[in-house]
Coordinates of C-alpha atoms in Angstrom, one line a residue:
Chain A
X18 CA -13.6 191.6 -118.9
X19 CA -14.2 189.3 -115.9
X20 CA -13.7 185.6 -115.4
X21 CA -16.7 183.8 -114.0
X22 CA -16.8 180.4 -112.4
X23 CA -20.1 178.3 -112.4
X24 CA -20.7 175.3 -110.1
X25 CA -22.9 173.0 -112.2
X26 CA -25.2 170.1 -111.3
X27 CA -26.8 167.7 -113.7
X28 CA -28.6 164.5 -114.2
X29 CA -26.5 162.9 -117.1
X30 CA -29.0 160.4 -118.2
X31 CA -30.0 162.0 -121.5
X32 CA -26.7 163.7 -122.2
X33 CA -23.8 162.5 -124.3
X34 CA -21.4 163.5 -121.5
X35 CA -19.9 167.0 -120.8
X36 CA -17.8 167.6 -123.9
X37 CA -19.3 169.3 -127.1
X38 CA -20.1 167.0 -129.9
X39 CA -21.7 167.6 -133.3
X40 CA -25.4 166.5 -133.3
X41 CA -25.5 165.3 -129.7
X42 CA -26.9 167.0 -126.6
X43 CA -24.0 167.7 -124.1
X44 CA -23.7 169.7 -120.9
X45 CA -21.0 172.0 -122.3
X46 CA -23.1 172.6 -125.4
X47 CA -26.1 173.6 -123.3
X48 CA -24.0 175.9 -121.2
X49 CA -22.5 177.5 -124.2
X50 CA -25.8 178.1 -125.9
X51 CA -27.6 179.4 -123.0
X52 CA -24.7 181.6 -121.6
X53 CA -24.3 183.2 -125.2
X54 CA -28.0 183.9 -125.4
X55 CA -28.1 185.5 -121.8
X56 CA -25.0 187.5 -122.3
X57 CA -25.3 188.5 -125.8
X58 CA -21.8 187.4 -126.9
X59 CA -20.3 184.1 -127.9
X60 CA -19.3 182.1 -124.7
X61 CA -17.3 179.0 -124.7
X62 CA -16.8 177.5 -121.2
X63 CA -13.9 175.5 -119.9
X64 CA -14.9 172.6 -117.7
X65 CA -13.0 171.0 -114.8
X66 CA -14.2 167.5 -115.6
X67 CA -15.3 166.0 -118.9
X68 CA -17.7 163.4 -117.5
X69 CA -18.8 160.6 -119.7
X70 CA -22.3 159.9 -121.2
X71 CA -24.8 159.0 -118.3
X72 CA -22.5 160.4 -115.4
X73 CA -24.1 162.7 -113.1
X74 CA -22.7 165.8 -111.1
X75 CA -23.6 167.9 -108.2
X76 CA -20.7 170.1 -108.5
X77 CA -18.7 170.1 -111.7
X78 CA -17.1 173.4 -112.5
X79 CA -17.0 175.6 -115.6
X80 CA -15.2 178.9 -116.3
X81 CA -15.6 181.8 -118.9
X82 CA -14.7 185.1 -119.7
X83 CA -17.3 187.8 -120.5
X84 CA -17.7 191.5 -121.0
X85 CA -21.1 191.6 -119.7
X86 CA -22.1 193.9 -116.9
X87 CA -24.3 191.3 -115.1
X88 CA -22.9 190.6 -111.6
X89 CA -21.3 187.2 -111.6
X90 CA -23.6 186.3 -108.5
X91 CA -26.6 186.9 -110.6
X92 CA -25.8 184.6 -113.6
X93 CA -26.8 181.4 -111.6
X94 CA -30.4 182.7 -111.2
X95 CA -30.7 184.0 -114.7
X96 CA -29.3 180.8 -116.2
X97 CA -31.6 178.6 -114.1
X98 CA -34.6 180.1 -115.8
X99 CA -33.3 179.3 -119.1
X100 CA -31.5 175.9 -118.7
X101 CA -33.4 172.5 -119.1
X102 CA -34.6 171.0 -115.9
X103 CA -31.8 168.6 -115.7
X104 CA -29.1 171.0 -115.6
X105 CA -29.0 173.6 -112.6
X106 CA -26.3 176.2 -111.7
X107 CA -25.5 175.8 -108.0
X108 CA -23.4 178.9 -107.6
X109 CA -21.8 181.6 -110.0
X110 CA -18.9 183.9 -108.8
X111 CA -16.0 186.1 -110.2
X112 CA -12.5 184.4 -110.0
X113 CA -9.0 185.7 -110.6
X114 CA -8.4 186.2 -114.5
X115 CA -5.7 183.3 -114.1
X116 CA -7.9 180.8 -112.5
X117 CA -8.1 177.6 -114.6
X118 CA -10.5 174.8 -113.5
X119 CA -8.3 171.9 -114.7
X120 CA -4.7 173.2 -114.2
X121 CA -5.2 174.7 -110.6
X122 CA -4.7 172.3 -107.7
X123 CA -7.9 170.4 -107.1
X124 CA -9.5 168.0 -104.5
X125 CA -12.2 166.0 -106.2
X126 CA -14.9 163.9 -104.7
X127 CA -17.0 161.2 -106.4
X128 CA -19.6 158.8 -105.3
X129 CA -20.5 155.5 -106.9
X130 CA -23.9 154.1 -105.8
X131 CA -24.8 150.4 -106.0
X132 CA -28.4 149.3 -105.6
X133 CA -28.0 145.8 -104.0
X134 CA -31.2 144.0 -103.6
X135 CA -33.3 141.3 -105.0
X136 CA -35.3 143.3 -107.7
X137 CA -34.6 146.6 -109.2
X138 CA -36.2 149.8 -107.7
X139 CA -37.5 151.8 -110.7
X140 CA -37.3 155.1 -108.6
X141 CA -33.4 154.5 -108.1
X142 CA -32.5 153.1 -111.5
X143 CA -31.2 156.4 -113.0
X144 CA -28.7 157.1 -110.2
X145 CA -27.4 153.8 -109.1
X146 CA -26.1 150.6 -110.6
X147 CA -28.4 147.6 -109.8
X148 CA -26.6 144.6 -108.6
X149 CA -28.5 141.4 -107.7
X150 CA -25.9 139.2 -106.2
X151 CA -25.5 140.0 -102.4
X152 CA -22.4 142.2 -101.6
X153 CA -20.5 142.0 -98.3
X154 CA -20.1 145.6 -97.4
X155 CA -17.5 144.8 -94.8
X156 CA -15.1 143.4 -97.5
X157 CA -15.8 146.2 -99.8
X158 CA -14.8 148.6 -97.2
X159 CA -11.6 146.7 -96.4
X160 CA -10.8 146.6 -100.1
X161 CA -11.5 150.3 -100.6
X162 CA -9.0 151.1 -97.7
X163 CA -6.2 149.7 -99.9
X164 CA -6.9 152.3 -102.5
X165 CA -5.9 155.3 -100.1
X166 CA -2.6 157.0 -100.4
X167 CA -0.2 157.7 -103.2
X168 CA -0.2 154.9 -105.9
X169 CA 0.4 154.3 -109.5
X170 CA -3.1 153.7 -110.7
X171 CA -2.3 152.3 -114.0
X172 CA -4.3 149.2 -113.4
X173 CA -7.4 151.3 -112.6
X174 CA -7.6 153.4 -115.7
X175 CA -8.3 153.1 -119.3
X176 CA -5.1 154.4 -121.0
X177 CA -5.4 157.5 -123.3
X178 CA -2.7 159.0 -125.6
X179 CA -0.7 161.6 -124.0
X180 CA -1.1 160.2 -120.3
X181 CA 2.3 159.3 -119.0
X182 CA 2.1 159.9 -115.2
X183 CA -0.5 157.5 -113.6
X184 CA 0.4 158.4 -109.9
X185 CA -2.3 159.9 -108.0
X186 CA -3.2 160.4 -104.3
X187 CA -6.3 159.2 -102.8
X188 CA -7.1 161.0 -99.6
X189 CA -10.1 158.8 -98.6
X190 CA -11.9 155.9 -100.0
X191 CA -14.9 154.7 -98.1
X192 CA -17.9 152.3 -98.3
X193 CA -21.3 153.0 -96.5
X194 CA -24.5 151.2 -96.6
X195 CA -27.5 153.5 -96.9
X196 CA -30.7 151.3 -96.8
X197 CA -30.4 149.1 -100.1
X198 CA -27.8 151.5 -101.5
X199 CA -24.1 150.8 -101.1
X200 CA -22.1 154.0 -101.5
X201 CA -18.5 154.2 -102.5
X202 CA -17.2 157.6 -101.9
X203 CA -13.6 158.6 -103.0
X204 CA -11.6 161.9 -102.7
X205 CA -8.3 162.4 -104.3
X206 CA -6.1 165.0 -106.0
X207 CA -6.8 163.8 -109.6
X208 CA -8.6 161.0 -111.3
X209 CA -7.6 159.0 -114.5
X210 CA -10.0 158.1 -117.1
X211 CA -12.6 155.7 -115.9
X212 CA -10.6 155.4 -112.6
X213 CA -13.7 155.7 -110.3
X214 CA -15.7 153.3 -112.4
X215 CA -12.9 150.6 -112.5
X216 CA -12.5 151.1 -108.7
X217 CA -16.2 150.5 -108.2
X218 CA -16.2 147.3 -110.6
X219 CA -13.2 146.0 -108.6
X220 CA -14.8 146.7 -105.1
X221 CA -17.9 144.8 -106.4
X222 CA -15.7 141.8 -107.0
X223 CA -14.3 142.0 -103.7
X224 CA -17.8 142.3 -102.3
X225 CA -19.0 139.2 -104.1
X226 CA -16.0 137.2 -102.8
X227 CA -14.4 136.8 -106.2
X228 CA -11.1 138.0 -104.7
X229 CA -9.9 138.9 -101.2
X230 CA -9.8 142.7 -100.0
X231 CA -5.9 142.3 -99.9
X232 CA -5.8 141.5 -103.6
X233 CA -6.3 145.2 -104.2
X234 CA -2.5 145.5 -103.2
X235 CA -1.5 143.1 -105.9
X236 CA -3.6 144.8 -108.8
X237 CA -2.1 148.1 -107.8
X238 CA 1.5 146.7 -107.9
X239 CA 0.9 144.8 -111.3
X240 CA -0.2 148.1 -113.1
X241 CA -2.1 145.7 -115.4
X242 CA -5.8 146.7 -116.2
X243 CA -6.5 143.1 -116.9
X244 CA -6.4 142.2 -113.2
X245 CA -8.8 145.0 -112.0
X246 CA -12.6 144.5 -112.2
X247 CA -14.9 145.8 -115.0
X248 CA -15.6 149.4 -115.7
X249 CA -18.9 149.7 -113.8
X250 CA -21.8 151.3 -115.6
X251 CA -22.0 155.2 -115.7
X252 CA -25.4 155.6 -114.1
X253 CA -23.9 154.8 -110.6
X254 CA -21.3 157.7 -110.9
X255 CA -21.8 161.2 -109.5
X256 CA -19.1 163.8 -109.4
X257 CA -20.1 165.3 -106.0
X258 CA -17.5 168.3 -105.5
X259 CA -14.4 169.9 -106.9
X260 CA -12.5 171.8 -104.2
X261 CA -9.7 174.5 -105.1
X262 CA -7.6 174.6 -102.0
X263 CA -6.1 178.0 -103.4
X264 CA -9.7 179.6 -103.0
X265 CA -9.5 178.9 -99.3
X266 CA -6.3 180.7 -99.3
X267 CA -7.6 183.6 -101.3
X268 CA -10.7 183.9 -99.1
X269 CA -8.4 183.9 -96.0
X270 CA -6.3 186.8 -97.6
X271 CA -9.5 188.8 -98.1
X272 CA -10.5 188.4 -94.5
X273 CA -7.1 189.4 -93.5
X274 CA -7.3 192.4 -95.5
X275 CA -10.8 193.7 -94.3
Chain B
X13 CA -57.8 128.9 -111.6
X14 CA -55.9 130.8 -109.2
X15 CA -55.6 134.2 -107.8
X16 CA -52.2 135.9 -108.0
X17 CA -51.1 139.0 -106.1
X18 CA -48.4 141.2 -107.5
X19 CA -46.4 143.6 -105.5
X20 CA -45.5 146.3 -107.9
X21 CA -42.9 149.3 -107.8
X22 CA -42.9 152.1 -110.4
X23 CA -41.5 155.4 -111.4
X24 CA -44.7 157.3 -112.2
X25 CA -43.1 160.2 -114.1
X26 CA -44.1 159.3 -117.6
X27 CA -47.4 157.7 -116.7
X28 CA -50.8 159.1 -116.6
X29 CA -51.4 157.3 -113.2
X30 CA -52.6 153.8 -112.3
X31 CA -55.8 153.5 -114.0
X32 CA -56.4 152.5 -117.6
X33 CA -57.3 155.2 -119.8
X34 CA -57.7 155.5 -123.6
X35 CA -54.6 156.8 -125.5
X36 CA -52.5 157.2 -122.4
X37 CA -49.7 155.2 -120.8
X38 CA -50.7 153.8 -117.3
X39 CA -49.4 151.4 -115.0
X40 CA -52.5 149.2 -115.1
X41 CA -52.6 149.3 -118.9
X42 CA -49.0 148.0 -119.0
X43 CA -49.6 145.2 -116.4
X44 CA -52.6 143.9 -118.5
X45 CA -50.8 144.1 -121.7
X46 CA -47.6 142.2 -120.6
X47 CA -49.6 139.8 -118.3
X48 CA -52.0 138.9 -121.1
X49 CA -48.8 138.2 -123.5
X50 CA -47.2 136.2 -121.0
X51 CA -50.0 134.0 -119.8
X52 CA -51.8 133.8 -123.3
X53 CA -55.1 134.8 -121.8
X54 CA -56.9 138.2 -121.3
X55 CA -55.8 139.4 -118.1
X56 CA -57.4 142.5 -116.2
X57 CA -55.7 143.3 -112.9
X58 CA -57.5 144.8 -109.9
X59 CA -55.3 147.4 -108.1
X60 CA -55.1 148.3 -104.5
X61 CA -54.3 152.0 -104.9
X62 CA -55.1 153.9 -108.1
X63 CA -52.2 156.4 -107.8
X64 CA -52.3 159.7 -109.8
X65 CA -50.2 160.7 -112.5
X66 CA -46.6 161.4 -111.7
X67 CA -46.8 159.6 -108.2
X68 CA -44.5 156.8 -107.6
X69 CA -44.8 153.4 -105.7
X70 CA -42.3 151.0 -104.1
X71 CA -45.3 148.4 -103.2
X72 CA -48.6 148.9 -104.9
X73 CA -50.7 145.6 -105.2
X74 CA -52.5 144.2 -108.0
X75 CA -54.4 141.0 -108.3
X76 CA -55.7 138.8 -111.1
X77 CA -57.1 135.3 -111.8
X78 CA -55.4 133.0 -114.2
X79 CA -55.9 129.5 -115.7
X80 CA -52.2 129.5 -116.5
X81 CA -49.9 126.6 -115.1
X82 CA -47.0 128.9 -114.6
X83 CA -46.2 129.0 -110.7
X84 CA -47.3 132.3 -109.1
X85 CA -43.8 132.8 -107.7
X86 CA -42.1 132.8 -111.2
X87 CA -44.5 135.5 -112.8
X88 CA -42.4 138.2 -111.1
X89 CA -39.2 137.1 -113.1
X90 CA -41.0 136.5 -116.1
X91 CA -42.6 139.8 -116.2
X92 CA -39.5 141.7 -115.3
X93 CA -38.0 140.8 -118.7
X94 CA -41.1 142.1 -120.4
X95 CA -42.1 145.3 -118.7
X96 CA -40.3 148.6 -119.3
X97 CA -37.6 149.6 -117.0
X98 CA -39.7 152.0 -115.0
X99 CA -42.0 149.2 -113.7
X100 CA -40.6 146.3 -111.7
X101 CA -42.6 143.5 -109.9
X102 CA -41.1 142.9 -106.6
X103 CA -43.0 139.8 -105.6
X104 CA -45.6 137.4 -107.0
X105 CA -47.7 134.8 -104.9
X106 CA -50.8 133.0 -104.9
X107 CA -53.6 134.2 -102.5
X108 CA -57.0 133.0 -101.4
X109 CA -59.8 133.1 -104.1
X110 CA -61.6 135.7 -102.0
X111 CA -58.6 138.1 -101.5
X112 CA -59.4 141.6 -102.8
X113 CA -56.7 144.1 -102.7
X114 CA -59.2 147.1 -101.8
X115 CA -61.9 145.5 -99.7
X116 CA -59.6 143.6 -97.3
X117 CA -58.3 145.4 -94.3
X118 CA -55.1 147.3 -95.2
X119 CA -52.5 149.3 -93.4
X120 CA -50.8 151.6 -96.0
X121 CA -47.5 153.8 -95.8
X122 CA -46.6 156.8 -97.9
X123 CA -43.8 159.1 -98.1
X124 CA -43.8 162.6 -99.3
X125 CA -40.2 164.0 -100.0
X126 CA -39.4 167.7 -99.9
X127 CA -36.0 168.9 -101.3
X128 CA -35.3 172.0 -99.2
X129 CA -32.2 173.9 -100.4
X130 CA -31.2 176.9 -102.2
X131 CA -31.1 175.5 -105.8
X132 CA -32.8 172.4 -107.2
X133 CA -30.7 169.1 -107.5
X134 CA -31.3 167.8 -111.0
X135 CA -30.7 164.1 -109.8
X136 CA -33.5 164.4 -107.2
X137 CA -36.0 166.4 -109.2
X138 CA -38.1 163.4 -110.3
X139 CA -38.6 162.0 -106.8
X140 CA -39.1 165.0 -104.6
X141 CA -40.8 168.4 -104.5
X142 CA -38.3 171.3 -104.6
X143 CA -39.1 174.1 -102.1
X144 CA -36.7 176.9 -101.9
X145 CA -37.8 178.7 -98.6
X146 CA -36.2 177.3 -95.6
X147 CA -38.5 175.0 -93.7
X148 CA -38.5 174.4 -89.8
X149 CA -38.4 170.5 -89.4
X150 CA -39.2 170.7 -85.7
X151 CA -42.4 172.7 -86.4
X152 CA -43.3 170.3 -89.1
X153 CA -42.8 167.2 -86.9
X154 CA -45.0 168.9 -84.3
X155 CA -47.6 169.6 -86.8
X156 CA -47.6 166.2 -88.2
X157 CA -48.1 164.6 -84.8
X158 CA -51.6 166.3 -84.7
X159 CA -52.6 164.2 -87.7
X160 CA -52.2 160.9 -85.6
X161 CA -55.3 159.0 -84.4
X162 CA -58.9 158.7 -85.7
X163 CA -60.1 161.9 -87.2
X164 CA -62.6 163.3 -89.8
X165 CA -60.1 164.1 -92.7
X166 CA -62.6 166.0 -94.7
X167 CA -60.4 169.2 -94.6
X168 CA -57.6 167.0 -96.0
X169 CA -59.3 165.5 -99.1
X170 CA -60.7 166.4 -102.6
X171 CA -64.1 165.2 -102.3
X172 CA -65.4 162.8 -104.8
X173 CA -68.9 161.6 -105.6
X174 CA -69.8 158.4 -103.4
X175 CA -67.6 159.2 -100.5
X176 CA -69.6 159.8 -97.4
X177 CA -67.3 158.7 -94.5
X178 CA -64.4 160.7 -94.2
X179 CA -63.1 159.3 -90.9
X180 CA -59.7 157.5 -91.0
X181 CA -57.2 156.4 -88.6
X182 CA -53.7 157.5 -88.9
X183 CA -51.2 155.1 -87.0
X184 CA -48.1 157.2 -87.3
X185 CA -47.2 160.5 -88.9
X186 CA -43.6 161.6 -88.8
X187 CA -41.1 164.0 -90.3
X188 CA -37.4 163.2 -90.7
X189 CA -34.5 165.1 -92.2
X190 CA -32.2 163.1 -94.6
X191 CA -29.5 165.4 -95.8
X192 CA -31.4 168.1 -97.7
X193 CA -34.5 166.1 -98.1
X194 CA -37.2 166.3 -95.7
X195 CA -39.4 163.1 -95.5
X196 CA -43.0 163.0 -94.3
X197 CA -43.9 159.3 -93.5
X198 CA -47.4 158.6 -92.8
X199 CA -49.2 155.1 -92.1
X200 CA -52.9 154.5 -91.7
X201 CA -55.9 152.3 -92.4
X202 CA -57.0 154.2 -95.4
X203 CA -56.4 157.4 -97.4
X204 CA -59.0 159.8 -99.0
X205 CA -58.4 161.2 -102.4
X206 CA -55.2 163.7 -102.3
X207 CA -55.0 163.2 -98.6
X208 CA -51.2 162.7 -98.3
X209 CA -50.5 165.5 -100.7
X210 CA -52.8 168.0 -98.8
X211 CA -51.1 166.9 -95.5
X212 CA -47.7 167.6 -97.2
X213 CA -49.0 171.0 -98.5
X214 CA -50.2 171.8 -95.0
X215 CA -47.1 170.7 -93.2
X216 CA -45.1 172.8 -95.7
X217 CA -47.1 175.8 -94.5
X218 CA -46.4 174.9 -90.7
X219 CA -42.8 174.6 -91.6
X220 CA -42.6 178.0 -93.3
X221 CA -44.2 179.6 -90.2
X222 CA -47.4 180.5 -92.1
X223 CA -49.3 178.9 -89.2
X224 CA -48.5 177.2 -85.8
X225 CA -48.4 173.5 -85.5
X226 CA -51.5 173.5 -83.3
X227 CA -53.4 175.0 -86.1
X228 CA -53.7 171.6 -87.6
X229 CA -56.3 170.8 -84.8
X230 CA -58.5 173.5 -85.9
X231 CA -58.3 172.5 -89.7
X232 CA -59.3 169.0 -88.6
X233 CA -62.2 170.3 -86.7
X234 CA -63.4 172.8 -89.3
X235 CA -63.7 169.9 -91.9
X236 CA -63.2 172.8 -94.3
X237 CA -60.6 172.1 -97.3
X238 CA -60.3 175.8 -97.7
X239 CA -58.2 175.9 -94.3
X240 CA -55.7 173.3 -95.3
X241 CA -52.7 173.9 -97.5
X242 CA -52.2 173.3 -101.1
X243 CA -52.2 169.7 -102.7
X244 CA -48.4 169.2 -103.1
X245 CA -47.0 168.2 -106.3
X246 CA -47.2 164.5 -107.4
X247 CA -43.5 163.8 -107.9
X248 CA -42.9 164.0 -104.1
X249 CA -45.2 161.2 -103.3
X250 CA -44.4 157.4 -103.2
X251 CA -46.7 154.6 -102.1
X252 CA -44.3 152.7 -99.9
X253 CA -46.2 149.7 -98.8
X254 CA -49.5 148.1 -98.5
X255 CA -49.8 145.7 -95.6
X256 CA -52.7 143.1 -95.2
X257 CA -53.0 142.1 -91.7
X258 CA -55.0 138.9 -92.6
X259 CA -52.0 137.7 -94.5
X260 CA -50.1 137.6 -91.2
X261 CA -52.9 135.7 -89.7
X262 CA -53.0 133.2 -92.7
X263 CA -49.1 132.7 -92.6
X264 CA -49.6 132.1 -88.8
X265 CA -52.2 129.3 -89.4
X266 CA -50.0 127.7 -92.0
X267 CA -47.1 127.7 -89.5
X268 CA -49.5 126.1 -86.8
X269 CA -50.9 123.5 -89.3
X270 CA -47.5 122.2 -90.2

């Protein structure tokens, strides 16, 4: 028996999110179905991040156990010949039997893309949020900087039962202009439900001059969801990377033991 | 009666190209249908470039005559509320009654995008051509430079009945790396059928080391289609812009006459 970790990229457009649901196409459902067929045993993956409907990923992570003899590294290639075109495994490797994609320490990076121009660009519509009103990137950048550090992000999440601790640490929160796309890129040790999309909706308000960048501080302190901006639409959001610092340590150990 | 010029952007993925065909969705067909409904008269547009199935555009041009009173500038907004999401008018304006989108002098710009990495990225699959084998961007850039200038491009086109003159002028032909995307951007006074896609297929061969950059010269001189590379897949191609130098002159005249 071995534990295998998959790094999974997908276009979330036509899926009802990551998590298996009856009578709906989901990323988890597709992975379970094709892994089970490939390895000839019932496979149920555990995902690192249960992305919502319409959200994309370049590096979500799924883990499963298998008795199959196929080397872990080959599973990516074999799966990519079976999966639909809008899901592609980027890497597969064996991990320690106690590796858990959600309970291990992680550093996650998300990008939220805003297409800010006069008319929509049809070739960007599936992977960005179109916003007509001109946004001030400088103000958005200033506002984004207030999100960095350890804060109680209760004002920036949709509360769910069972969630008590809403303190998270944001390592970096940056806004860049790439042609007519404004990219909000945020890295942290954990994200609450809808957190990045509410941050994006709030930065759009700051960029449009609805409130000043410093007002982000007041929103954080209020812990009041009503003060932050809208939950921005899902198509703008991409889970870029999930980094497991423990893996670096393990890789370092292996190098030392050579 | 006035003549109206539309600048049209579209995602070509689900269309059978520009040109009207029976029983198939086309860009021209969608424009005719929605313009006729909007303006309450039968409209048939004339397109500048009849792009192939799967090819995208940011700035194709269509022209039509109408008796409708609606100001030309408003037509873009009205049409964008009717058109499917994958077609968007970028601008509409009145032009001289003798303006013809194909017979006027034009400067066209195309981009061909190649995703060059180990595994496909599902969020880029619709707007780039995925190529696994590592490409040498320096060699592609060198090769692309040989395409600049006035040449007989017979080796770089699929011949069609009625085409005799295959001499065209390429003003610039450049290759840039943007992350894991290689962008081939080419501007010229006219393009033969499949010309940019054959150029792209040929640059991929140069980038993969199949032949040296200088070999482009020999291909041009041979006038032999067999010597050039494959016609690269349509999803990588975007018609970026069609520029009409006469319009600049007209705008200059208007300024002088103020």
